[in-house]
PDB file of N, CA and C in Angstrom:
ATOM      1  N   UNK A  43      13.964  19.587  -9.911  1.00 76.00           N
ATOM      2  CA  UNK A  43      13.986  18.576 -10.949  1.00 76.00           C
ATOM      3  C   UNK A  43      14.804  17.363 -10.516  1.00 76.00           C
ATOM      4  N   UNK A  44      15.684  17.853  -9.545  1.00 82.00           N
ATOM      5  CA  UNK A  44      16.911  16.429  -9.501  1.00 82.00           C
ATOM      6  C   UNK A  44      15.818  15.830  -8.276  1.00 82.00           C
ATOM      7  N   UNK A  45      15.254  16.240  -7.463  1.00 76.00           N
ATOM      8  CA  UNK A  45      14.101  15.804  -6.915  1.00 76.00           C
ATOM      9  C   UNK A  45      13.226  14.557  -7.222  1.00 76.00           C
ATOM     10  N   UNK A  46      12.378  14.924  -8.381  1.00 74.00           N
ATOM     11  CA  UNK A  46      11.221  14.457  -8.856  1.00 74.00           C
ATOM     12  C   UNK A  46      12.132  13.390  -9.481  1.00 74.00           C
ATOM     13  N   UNK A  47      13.187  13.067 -10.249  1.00 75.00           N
ATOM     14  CA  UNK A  47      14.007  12.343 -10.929  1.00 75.00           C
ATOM     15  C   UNK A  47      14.695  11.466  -9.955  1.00 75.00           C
ATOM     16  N   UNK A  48      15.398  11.790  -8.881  1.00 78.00           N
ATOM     17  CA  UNK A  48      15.551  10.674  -7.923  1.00 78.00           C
ATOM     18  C   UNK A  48      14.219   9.500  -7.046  1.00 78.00           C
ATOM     19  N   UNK A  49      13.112  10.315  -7.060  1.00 82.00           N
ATOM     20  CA  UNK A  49      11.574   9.917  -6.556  1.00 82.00           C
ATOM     21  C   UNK A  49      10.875   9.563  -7.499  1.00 82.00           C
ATOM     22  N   UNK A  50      10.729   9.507  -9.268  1.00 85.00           N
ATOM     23  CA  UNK A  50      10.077   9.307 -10.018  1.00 85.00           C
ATOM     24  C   UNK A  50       9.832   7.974 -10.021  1.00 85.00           C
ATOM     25  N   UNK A  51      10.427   6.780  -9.471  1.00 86.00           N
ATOM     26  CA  UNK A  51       9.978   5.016 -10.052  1.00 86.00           C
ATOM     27  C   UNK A  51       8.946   5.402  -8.346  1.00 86.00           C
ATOM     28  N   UNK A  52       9.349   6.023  -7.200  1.00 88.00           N
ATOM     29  CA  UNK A  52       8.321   5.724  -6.161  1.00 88.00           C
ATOM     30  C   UNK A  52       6.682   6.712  -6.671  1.00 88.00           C
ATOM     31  N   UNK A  53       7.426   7.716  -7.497  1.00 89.00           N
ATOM     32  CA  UNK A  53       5.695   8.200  -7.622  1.00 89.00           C
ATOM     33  C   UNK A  53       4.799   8.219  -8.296  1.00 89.00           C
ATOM     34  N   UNK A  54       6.159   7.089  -9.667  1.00 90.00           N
ATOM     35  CA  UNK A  54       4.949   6.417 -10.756  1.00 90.00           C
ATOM     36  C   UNK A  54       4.236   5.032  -9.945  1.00 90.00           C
ATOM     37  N   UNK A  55       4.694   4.684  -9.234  1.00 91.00           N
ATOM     38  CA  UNK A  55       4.274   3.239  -7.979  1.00 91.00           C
ATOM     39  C   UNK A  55       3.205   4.282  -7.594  1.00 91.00           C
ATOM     40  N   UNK A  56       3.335   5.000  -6.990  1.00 92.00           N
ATOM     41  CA  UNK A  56       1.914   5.713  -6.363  1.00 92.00           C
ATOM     42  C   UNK A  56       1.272   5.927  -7.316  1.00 92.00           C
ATOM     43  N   UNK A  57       0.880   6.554  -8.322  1.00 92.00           N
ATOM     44  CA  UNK A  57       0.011   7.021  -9.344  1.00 92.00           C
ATOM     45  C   UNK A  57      -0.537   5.529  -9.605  1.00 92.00           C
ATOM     46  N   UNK A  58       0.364   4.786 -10.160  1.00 93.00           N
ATOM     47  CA  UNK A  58      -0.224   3.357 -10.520  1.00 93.00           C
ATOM     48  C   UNK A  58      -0.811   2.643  -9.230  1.00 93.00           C
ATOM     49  N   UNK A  59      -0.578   2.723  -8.200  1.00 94.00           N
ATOM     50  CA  UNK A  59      -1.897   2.017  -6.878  1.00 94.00           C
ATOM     51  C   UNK A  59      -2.731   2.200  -6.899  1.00 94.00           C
ATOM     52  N   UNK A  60      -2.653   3.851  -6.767  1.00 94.00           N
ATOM     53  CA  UNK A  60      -3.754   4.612  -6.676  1.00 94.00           C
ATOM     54  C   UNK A  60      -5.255   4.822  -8.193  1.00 94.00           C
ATOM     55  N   UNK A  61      -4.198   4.314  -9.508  1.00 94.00           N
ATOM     56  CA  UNK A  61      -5.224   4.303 -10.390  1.00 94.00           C
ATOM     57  C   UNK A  61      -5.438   3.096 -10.554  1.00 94.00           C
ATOM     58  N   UNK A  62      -4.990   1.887 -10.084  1.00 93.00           N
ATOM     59  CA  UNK A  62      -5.634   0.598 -10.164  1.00 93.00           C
ATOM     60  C   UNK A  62      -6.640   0.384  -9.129  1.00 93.00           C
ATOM     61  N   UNK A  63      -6.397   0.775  -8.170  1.00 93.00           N
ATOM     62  CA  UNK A  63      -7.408   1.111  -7.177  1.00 93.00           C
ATOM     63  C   UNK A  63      -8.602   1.739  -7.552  1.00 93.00           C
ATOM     64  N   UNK A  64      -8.700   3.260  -8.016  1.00 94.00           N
ATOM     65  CA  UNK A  64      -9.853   3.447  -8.434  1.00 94.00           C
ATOM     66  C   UNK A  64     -10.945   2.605  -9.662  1.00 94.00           C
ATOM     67  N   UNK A  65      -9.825   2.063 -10.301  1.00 94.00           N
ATOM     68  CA  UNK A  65     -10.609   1.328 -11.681  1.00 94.00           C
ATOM     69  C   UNK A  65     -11.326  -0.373 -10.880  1.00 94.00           C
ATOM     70  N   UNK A  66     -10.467  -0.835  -9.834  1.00 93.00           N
ATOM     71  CA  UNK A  66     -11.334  -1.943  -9.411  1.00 93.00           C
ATOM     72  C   UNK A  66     -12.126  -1.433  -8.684  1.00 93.00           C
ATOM     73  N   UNK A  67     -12.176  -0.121  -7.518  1.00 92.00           N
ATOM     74  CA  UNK A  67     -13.127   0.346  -7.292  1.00 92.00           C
ATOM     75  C   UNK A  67     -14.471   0.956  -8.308  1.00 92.00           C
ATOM     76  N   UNK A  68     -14.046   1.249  -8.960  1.00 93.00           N
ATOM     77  CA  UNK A  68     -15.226   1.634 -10.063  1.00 93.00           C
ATOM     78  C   UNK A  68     -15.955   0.302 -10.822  1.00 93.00           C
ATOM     79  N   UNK A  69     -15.211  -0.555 -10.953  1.00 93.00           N
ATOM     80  CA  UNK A  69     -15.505  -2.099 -11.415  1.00 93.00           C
ATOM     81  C   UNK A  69     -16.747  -2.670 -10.067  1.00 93.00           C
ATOM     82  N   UNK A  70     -15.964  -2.666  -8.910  1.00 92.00           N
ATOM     83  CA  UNK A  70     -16.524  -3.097  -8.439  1.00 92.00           C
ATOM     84  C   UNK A  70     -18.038  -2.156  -7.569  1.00 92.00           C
ATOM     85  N   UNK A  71     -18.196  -1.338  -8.171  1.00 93.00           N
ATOM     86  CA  UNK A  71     -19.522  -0.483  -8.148  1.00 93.00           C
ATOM     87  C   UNK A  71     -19.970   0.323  -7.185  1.00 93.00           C
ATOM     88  N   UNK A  72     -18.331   0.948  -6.376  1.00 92.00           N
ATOM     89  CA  UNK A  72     -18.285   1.498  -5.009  1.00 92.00           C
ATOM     90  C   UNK A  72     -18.980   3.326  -5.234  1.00 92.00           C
ATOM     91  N   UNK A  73     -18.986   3.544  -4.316  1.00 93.00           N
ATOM     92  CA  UNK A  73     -19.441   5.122  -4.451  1.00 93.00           C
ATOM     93  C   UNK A  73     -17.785   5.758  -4.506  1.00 93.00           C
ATOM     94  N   UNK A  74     -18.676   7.174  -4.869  1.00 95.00           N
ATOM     95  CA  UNK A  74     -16.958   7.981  -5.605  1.00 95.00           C
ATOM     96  C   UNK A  74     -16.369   8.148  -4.691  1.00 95.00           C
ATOM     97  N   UNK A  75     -16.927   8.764  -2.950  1.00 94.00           N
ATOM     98  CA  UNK A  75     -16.140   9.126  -1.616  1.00 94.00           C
ATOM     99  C   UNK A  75     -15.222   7.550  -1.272  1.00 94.00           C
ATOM    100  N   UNK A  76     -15.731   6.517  -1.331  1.00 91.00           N
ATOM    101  CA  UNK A  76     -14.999   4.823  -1.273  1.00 91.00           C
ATOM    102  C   UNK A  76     -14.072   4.979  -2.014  1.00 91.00           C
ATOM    103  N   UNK A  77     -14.031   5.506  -3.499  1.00 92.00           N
ATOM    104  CA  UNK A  77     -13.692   5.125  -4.922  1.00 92.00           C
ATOM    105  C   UNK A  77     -12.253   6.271  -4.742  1.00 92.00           C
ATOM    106  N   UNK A  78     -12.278   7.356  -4.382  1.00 94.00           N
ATOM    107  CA  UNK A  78     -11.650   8.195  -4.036  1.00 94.00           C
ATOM    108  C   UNK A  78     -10.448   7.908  -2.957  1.00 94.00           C
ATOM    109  N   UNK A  79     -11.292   7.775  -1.515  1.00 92.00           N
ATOM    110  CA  UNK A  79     -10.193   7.190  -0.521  1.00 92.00           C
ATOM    111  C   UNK A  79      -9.832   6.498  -0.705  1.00 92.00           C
ATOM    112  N   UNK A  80     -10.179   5.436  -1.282  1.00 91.00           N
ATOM    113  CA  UNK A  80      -9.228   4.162  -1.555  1.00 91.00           C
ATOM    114  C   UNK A  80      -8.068   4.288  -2.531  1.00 91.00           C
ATOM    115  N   UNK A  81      -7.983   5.080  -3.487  1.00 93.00           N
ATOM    116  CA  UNK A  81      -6.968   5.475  -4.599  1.00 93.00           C
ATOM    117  C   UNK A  81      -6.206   6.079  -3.627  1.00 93.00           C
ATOM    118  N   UNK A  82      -6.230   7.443  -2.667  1.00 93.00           N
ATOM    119  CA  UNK A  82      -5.901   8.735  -2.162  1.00 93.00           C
ATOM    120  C   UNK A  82      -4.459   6.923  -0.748  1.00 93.00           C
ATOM    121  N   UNK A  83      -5.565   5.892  -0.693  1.00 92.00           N
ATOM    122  CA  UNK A  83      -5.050   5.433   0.759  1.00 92.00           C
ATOM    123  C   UNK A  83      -3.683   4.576   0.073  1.00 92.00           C
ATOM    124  N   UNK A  84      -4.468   3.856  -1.072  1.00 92.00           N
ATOM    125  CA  UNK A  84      -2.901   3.024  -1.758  1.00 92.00           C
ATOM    126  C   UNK A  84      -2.186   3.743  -2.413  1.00 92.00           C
ATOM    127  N   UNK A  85      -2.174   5.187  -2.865  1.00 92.00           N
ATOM    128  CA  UNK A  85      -0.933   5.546  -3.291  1.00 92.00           C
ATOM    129  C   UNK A  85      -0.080   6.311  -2.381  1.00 92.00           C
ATOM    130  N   UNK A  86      -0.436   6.699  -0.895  1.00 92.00           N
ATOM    131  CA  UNK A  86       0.193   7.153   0.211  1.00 92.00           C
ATOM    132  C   UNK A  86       1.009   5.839   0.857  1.00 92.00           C
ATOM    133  N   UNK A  87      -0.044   4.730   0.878  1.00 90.00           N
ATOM    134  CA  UNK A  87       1.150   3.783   1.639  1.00 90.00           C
ATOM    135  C   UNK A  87       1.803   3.171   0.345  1.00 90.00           C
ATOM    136  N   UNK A  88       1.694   2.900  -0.542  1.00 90.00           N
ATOM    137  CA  UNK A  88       2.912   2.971  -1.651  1.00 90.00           C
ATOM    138  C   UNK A  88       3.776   3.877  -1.389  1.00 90.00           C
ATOM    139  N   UNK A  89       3.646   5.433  -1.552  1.00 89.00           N
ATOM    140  CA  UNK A  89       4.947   6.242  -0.615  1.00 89.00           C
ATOM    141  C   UNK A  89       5.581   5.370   0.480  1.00 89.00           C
ATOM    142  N   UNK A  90       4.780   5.337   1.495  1.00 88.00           N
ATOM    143  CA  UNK A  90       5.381   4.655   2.637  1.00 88.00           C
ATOM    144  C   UNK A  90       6.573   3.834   2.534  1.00 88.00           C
ATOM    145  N   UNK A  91       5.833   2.850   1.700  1.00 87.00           N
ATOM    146  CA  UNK A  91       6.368   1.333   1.886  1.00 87.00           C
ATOM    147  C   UNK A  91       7.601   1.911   0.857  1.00 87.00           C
ATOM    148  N   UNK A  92       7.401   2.310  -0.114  1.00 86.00           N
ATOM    149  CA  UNK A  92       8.611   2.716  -1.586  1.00 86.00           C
ATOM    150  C   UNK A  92       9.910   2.342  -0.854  1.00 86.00           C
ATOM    151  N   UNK A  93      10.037   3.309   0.310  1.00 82.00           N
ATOM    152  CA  UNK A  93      11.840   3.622   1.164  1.00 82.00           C
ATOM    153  C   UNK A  93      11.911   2.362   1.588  1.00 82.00           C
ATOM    154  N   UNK A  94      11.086   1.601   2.069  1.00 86.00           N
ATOM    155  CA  UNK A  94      11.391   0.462   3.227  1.00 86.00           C
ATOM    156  C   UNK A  94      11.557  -0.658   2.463  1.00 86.00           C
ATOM    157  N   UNK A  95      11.632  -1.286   1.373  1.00 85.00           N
ATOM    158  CA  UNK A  95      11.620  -2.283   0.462  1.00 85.00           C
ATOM    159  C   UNK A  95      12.656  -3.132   0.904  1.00 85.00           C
ATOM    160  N   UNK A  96      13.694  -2.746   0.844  1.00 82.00           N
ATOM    161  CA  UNK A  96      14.765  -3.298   1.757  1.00 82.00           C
ATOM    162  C   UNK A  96      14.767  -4.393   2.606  1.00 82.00           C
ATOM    163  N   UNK A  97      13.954  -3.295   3.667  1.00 85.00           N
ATOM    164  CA  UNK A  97      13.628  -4.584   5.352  1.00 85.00           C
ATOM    165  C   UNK A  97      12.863  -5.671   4.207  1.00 85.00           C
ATOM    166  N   UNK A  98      11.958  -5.472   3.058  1.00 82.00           N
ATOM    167  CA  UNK A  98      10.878  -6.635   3.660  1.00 82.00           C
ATOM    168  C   UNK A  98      11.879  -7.601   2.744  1.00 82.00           C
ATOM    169  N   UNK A  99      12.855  -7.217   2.296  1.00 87.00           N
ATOM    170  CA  UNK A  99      14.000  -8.360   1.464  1.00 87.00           C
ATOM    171  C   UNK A  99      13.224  -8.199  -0.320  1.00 87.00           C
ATOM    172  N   UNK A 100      13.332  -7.118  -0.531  1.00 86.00           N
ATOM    173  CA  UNK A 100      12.704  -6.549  -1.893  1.00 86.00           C
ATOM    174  C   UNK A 100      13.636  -5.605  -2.578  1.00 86.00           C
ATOM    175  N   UNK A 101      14.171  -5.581  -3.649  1.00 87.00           N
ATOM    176  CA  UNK A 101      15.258  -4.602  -4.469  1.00 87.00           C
ATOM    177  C   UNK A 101      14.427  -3.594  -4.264  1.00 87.00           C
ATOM    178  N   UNK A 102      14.669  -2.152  -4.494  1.00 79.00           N
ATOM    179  CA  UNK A 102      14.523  -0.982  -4.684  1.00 79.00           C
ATOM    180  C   UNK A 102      14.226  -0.695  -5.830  1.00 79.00           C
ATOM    181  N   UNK A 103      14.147  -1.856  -7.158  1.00 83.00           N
ATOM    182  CA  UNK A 103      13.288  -1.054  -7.990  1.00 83.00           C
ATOM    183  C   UNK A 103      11.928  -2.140  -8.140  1.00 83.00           C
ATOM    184  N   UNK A 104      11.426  -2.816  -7.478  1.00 89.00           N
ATOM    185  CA  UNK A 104      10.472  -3.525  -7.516  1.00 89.00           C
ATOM    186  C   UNK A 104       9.234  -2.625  -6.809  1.00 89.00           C
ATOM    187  N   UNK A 105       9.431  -1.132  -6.933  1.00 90.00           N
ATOM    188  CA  UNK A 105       8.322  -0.297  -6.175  1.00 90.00           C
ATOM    189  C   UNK A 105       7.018   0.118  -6.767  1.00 90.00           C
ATOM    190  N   UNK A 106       7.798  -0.410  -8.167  1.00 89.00           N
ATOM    191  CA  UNK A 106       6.382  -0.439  -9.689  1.00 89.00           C
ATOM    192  C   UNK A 106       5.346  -1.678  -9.029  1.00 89.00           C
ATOM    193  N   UNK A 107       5.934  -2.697  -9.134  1.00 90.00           N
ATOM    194  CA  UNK A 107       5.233  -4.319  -8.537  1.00 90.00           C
ATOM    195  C   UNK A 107       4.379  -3.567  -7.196  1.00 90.00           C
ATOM    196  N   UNK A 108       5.149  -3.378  -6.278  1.00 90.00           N
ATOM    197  CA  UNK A 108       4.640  -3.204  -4.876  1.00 90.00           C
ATOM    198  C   UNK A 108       3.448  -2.382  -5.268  1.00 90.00           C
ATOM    199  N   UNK A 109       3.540  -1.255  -5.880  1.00 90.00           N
ATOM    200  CA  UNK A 109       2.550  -0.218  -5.624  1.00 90.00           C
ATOM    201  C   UNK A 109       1.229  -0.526  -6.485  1.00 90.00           C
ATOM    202  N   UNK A 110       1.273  -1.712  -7.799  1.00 91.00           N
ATOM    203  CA  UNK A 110       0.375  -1.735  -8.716  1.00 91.00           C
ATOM    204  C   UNK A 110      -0.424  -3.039  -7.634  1.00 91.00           C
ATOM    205  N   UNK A 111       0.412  -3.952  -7.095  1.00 91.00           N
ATOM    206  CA  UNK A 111      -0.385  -5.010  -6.352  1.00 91.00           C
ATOM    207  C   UNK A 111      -0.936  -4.290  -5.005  1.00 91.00           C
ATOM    208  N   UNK A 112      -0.634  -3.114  -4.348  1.00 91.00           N
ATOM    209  CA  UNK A 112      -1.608  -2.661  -3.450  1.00 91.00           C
ATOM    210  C   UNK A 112      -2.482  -1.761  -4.037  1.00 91.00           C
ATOM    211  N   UNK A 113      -2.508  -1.546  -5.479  1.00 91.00           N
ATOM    212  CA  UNK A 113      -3.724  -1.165  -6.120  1.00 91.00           C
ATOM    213  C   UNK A 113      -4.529  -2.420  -6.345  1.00 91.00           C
ATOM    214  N   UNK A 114      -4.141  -2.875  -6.718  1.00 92.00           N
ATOM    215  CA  UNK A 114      -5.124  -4.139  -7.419  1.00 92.00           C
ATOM    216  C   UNK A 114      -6.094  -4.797  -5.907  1.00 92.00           C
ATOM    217  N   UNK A 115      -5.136  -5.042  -4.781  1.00 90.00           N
ATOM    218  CA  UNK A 115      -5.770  -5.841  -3.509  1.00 90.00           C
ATOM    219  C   UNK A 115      -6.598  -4.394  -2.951  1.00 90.00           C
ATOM    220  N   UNK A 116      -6.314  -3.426  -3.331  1.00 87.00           N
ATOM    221  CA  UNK A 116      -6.669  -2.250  -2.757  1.00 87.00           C
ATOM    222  C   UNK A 116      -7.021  -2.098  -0.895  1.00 87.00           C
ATOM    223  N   UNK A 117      -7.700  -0.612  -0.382  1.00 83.00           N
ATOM    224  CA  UNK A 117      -7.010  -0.252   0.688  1.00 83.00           C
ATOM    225  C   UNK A 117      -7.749  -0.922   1.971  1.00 83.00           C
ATOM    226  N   UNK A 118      -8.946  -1.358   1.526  1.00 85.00           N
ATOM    227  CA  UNK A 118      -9.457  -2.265   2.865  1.00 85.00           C
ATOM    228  C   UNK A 118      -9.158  -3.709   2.898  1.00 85.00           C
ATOM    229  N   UNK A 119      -8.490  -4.140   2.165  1.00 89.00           N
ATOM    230  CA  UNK A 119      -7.782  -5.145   2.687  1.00 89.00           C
ATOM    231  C   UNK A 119      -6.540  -5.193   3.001  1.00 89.00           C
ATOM    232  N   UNK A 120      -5.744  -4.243   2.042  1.00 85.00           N
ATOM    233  CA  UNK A 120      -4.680  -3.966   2.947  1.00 85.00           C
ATOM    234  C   UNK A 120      -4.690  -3.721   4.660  1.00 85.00           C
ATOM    235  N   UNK A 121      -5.699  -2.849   4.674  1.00 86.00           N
ATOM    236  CA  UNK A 121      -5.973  -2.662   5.603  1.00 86.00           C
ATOM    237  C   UNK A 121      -6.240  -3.824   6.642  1.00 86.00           C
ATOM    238  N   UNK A 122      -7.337  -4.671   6.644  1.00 90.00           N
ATOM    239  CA  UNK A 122      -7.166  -5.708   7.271  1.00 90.00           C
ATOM    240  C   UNK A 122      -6.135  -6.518   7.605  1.00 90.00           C
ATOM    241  N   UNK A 123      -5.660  -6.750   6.311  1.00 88.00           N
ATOM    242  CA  UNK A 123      -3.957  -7.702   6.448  1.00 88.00           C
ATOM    243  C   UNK A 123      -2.787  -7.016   7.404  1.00 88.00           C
ATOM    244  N   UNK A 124      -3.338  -5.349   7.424  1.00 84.00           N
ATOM    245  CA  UNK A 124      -1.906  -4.996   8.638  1.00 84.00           C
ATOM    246  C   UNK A 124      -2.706  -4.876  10.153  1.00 84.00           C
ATOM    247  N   UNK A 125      -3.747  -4.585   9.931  1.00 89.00           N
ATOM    248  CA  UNK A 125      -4.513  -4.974  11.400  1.00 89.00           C
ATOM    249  C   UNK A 125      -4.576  -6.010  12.262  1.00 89.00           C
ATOM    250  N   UNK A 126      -4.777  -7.495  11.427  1.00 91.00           N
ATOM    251  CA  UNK A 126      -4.787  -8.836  11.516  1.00 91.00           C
ATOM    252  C   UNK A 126      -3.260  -9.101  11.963  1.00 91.00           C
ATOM    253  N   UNK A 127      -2.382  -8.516  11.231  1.00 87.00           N
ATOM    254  CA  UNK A 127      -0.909  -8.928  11.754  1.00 87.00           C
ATOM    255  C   UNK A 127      -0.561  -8.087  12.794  1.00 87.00           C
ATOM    256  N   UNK A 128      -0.600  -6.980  13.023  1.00 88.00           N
ATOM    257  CA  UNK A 128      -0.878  -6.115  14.131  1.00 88.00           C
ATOM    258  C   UNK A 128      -1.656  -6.629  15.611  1.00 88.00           C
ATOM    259  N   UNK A 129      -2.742  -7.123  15.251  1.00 89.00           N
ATOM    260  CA  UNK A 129      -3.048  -7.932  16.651  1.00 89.00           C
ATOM    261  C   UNK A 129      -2.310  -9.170  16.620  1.00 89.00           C
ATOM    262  N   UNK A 130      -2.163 -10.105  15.887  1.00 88.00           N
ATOM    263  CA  UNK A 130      -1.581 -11.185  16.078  1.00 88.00           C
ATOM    264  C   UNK A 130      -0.287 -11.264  16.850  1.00 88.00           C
ATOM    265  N   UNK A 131       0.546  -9.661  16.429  1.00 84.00           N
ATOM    266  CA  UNK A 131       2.102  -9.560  17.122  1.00 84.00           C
ATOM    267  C   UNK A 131       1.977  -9.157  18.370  1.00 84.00           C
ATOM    268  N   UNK A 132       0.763  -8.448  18.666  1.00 85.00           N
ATOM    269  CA  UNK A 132       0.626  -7.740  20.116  1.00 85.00           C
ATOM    270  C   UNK A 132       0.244  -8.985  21.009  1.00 85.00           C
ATOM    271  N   UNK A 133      -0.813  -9.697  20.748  1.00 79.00           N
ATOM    272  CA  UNK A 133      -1.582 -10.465  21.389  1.00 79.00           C
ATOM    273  C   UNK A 133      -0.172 -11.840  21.999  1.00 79.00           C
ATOM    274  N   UNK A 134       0.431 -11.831  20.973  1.00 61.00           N
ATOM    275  CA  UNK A 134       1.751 -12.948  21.542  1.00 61.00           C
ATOM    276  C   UNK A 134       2.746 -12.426  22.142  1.00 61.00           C
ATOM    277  N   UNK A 135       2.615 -11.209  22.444  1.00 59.00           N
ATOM    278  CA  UNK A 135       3.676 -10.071  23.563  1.00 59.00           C
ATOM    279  C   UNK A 135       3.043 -10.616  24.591  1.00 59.00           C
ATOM    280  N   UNK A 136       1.690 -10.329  24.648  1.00 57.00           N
ATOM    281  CA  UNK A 136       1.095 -10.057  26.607  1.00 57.00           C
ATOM    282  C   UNK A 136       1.763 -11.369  27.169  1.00 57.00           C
ATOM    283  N   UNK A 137       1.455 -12.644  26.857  1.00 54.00           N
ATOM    284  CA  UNK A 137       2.467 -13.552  27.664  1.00 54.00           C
ATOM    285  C   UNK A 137       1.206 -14.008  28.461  1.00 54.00           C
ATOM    286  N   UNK A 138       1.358 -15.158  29.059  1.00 56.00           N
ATOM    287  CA  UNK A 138       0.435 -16.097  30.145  1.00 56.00           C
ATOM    288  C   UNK A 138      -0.499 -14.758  30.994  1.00 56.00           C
ATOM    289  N   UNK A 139      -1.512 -14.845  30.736  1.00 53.00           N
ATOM    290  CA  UNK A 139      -2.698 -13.934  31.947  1.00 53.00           C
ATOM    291  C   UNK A 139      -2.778 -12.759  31.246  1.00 53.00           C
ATOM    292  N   UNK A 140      -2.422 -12.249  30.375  1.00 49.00           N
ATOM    293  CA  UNK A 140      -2.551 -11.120  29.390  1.00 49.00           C
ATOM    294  C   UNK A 140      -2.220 -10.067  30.245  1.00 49.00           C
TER     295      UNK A 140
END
């Protein structure tokens, strides 16, 4: 119990990604396996991100905000947006001649 009560604002943030996610997925007229992973993908990286709030210069209880806006943008664009920044950081490592 002292568990779930120290973790409860990160796993109402997950529940809430993950069900804003499915409802714009269902809005937007996806199949249930789409409609599914995509809930299952933003309320795991809501876990993720919950601990790290910190680095990105975010209070620790703003994990409600975080987790309902990676429901709402949901998980393939998240997805893109860390891919896109992901190559962008690698690609300016290699340096002259790659």
């Amino acid at each position: 119990m002292k568990w779930i009560d120290s973790f409860l604002p990160s796993l109402y943030a997950a529940l809430a990604a993950g069900s804003i996610s499915a409802l714009m997925s269902i809005y937007d007229g996806k199949s249930v396996v789409k409609t599914v992973t995509g809930a299952l993908s933003c309320g795991i990286l809501t876990l993720a991100i919950a601990g790290s709030l910190e680095l990105f210069g975010l209070p620790g209880n703003s994990v409600t905000f975080v987790g309902a806006t990676i429901g709402f943008v949901g998980a393939e664009k998240v997805r893109d947006k860390v891919l896109a920044l992901f190559n962008r950081r690698t690609d300016n490592r290699r340096g002259p001649g790659g």
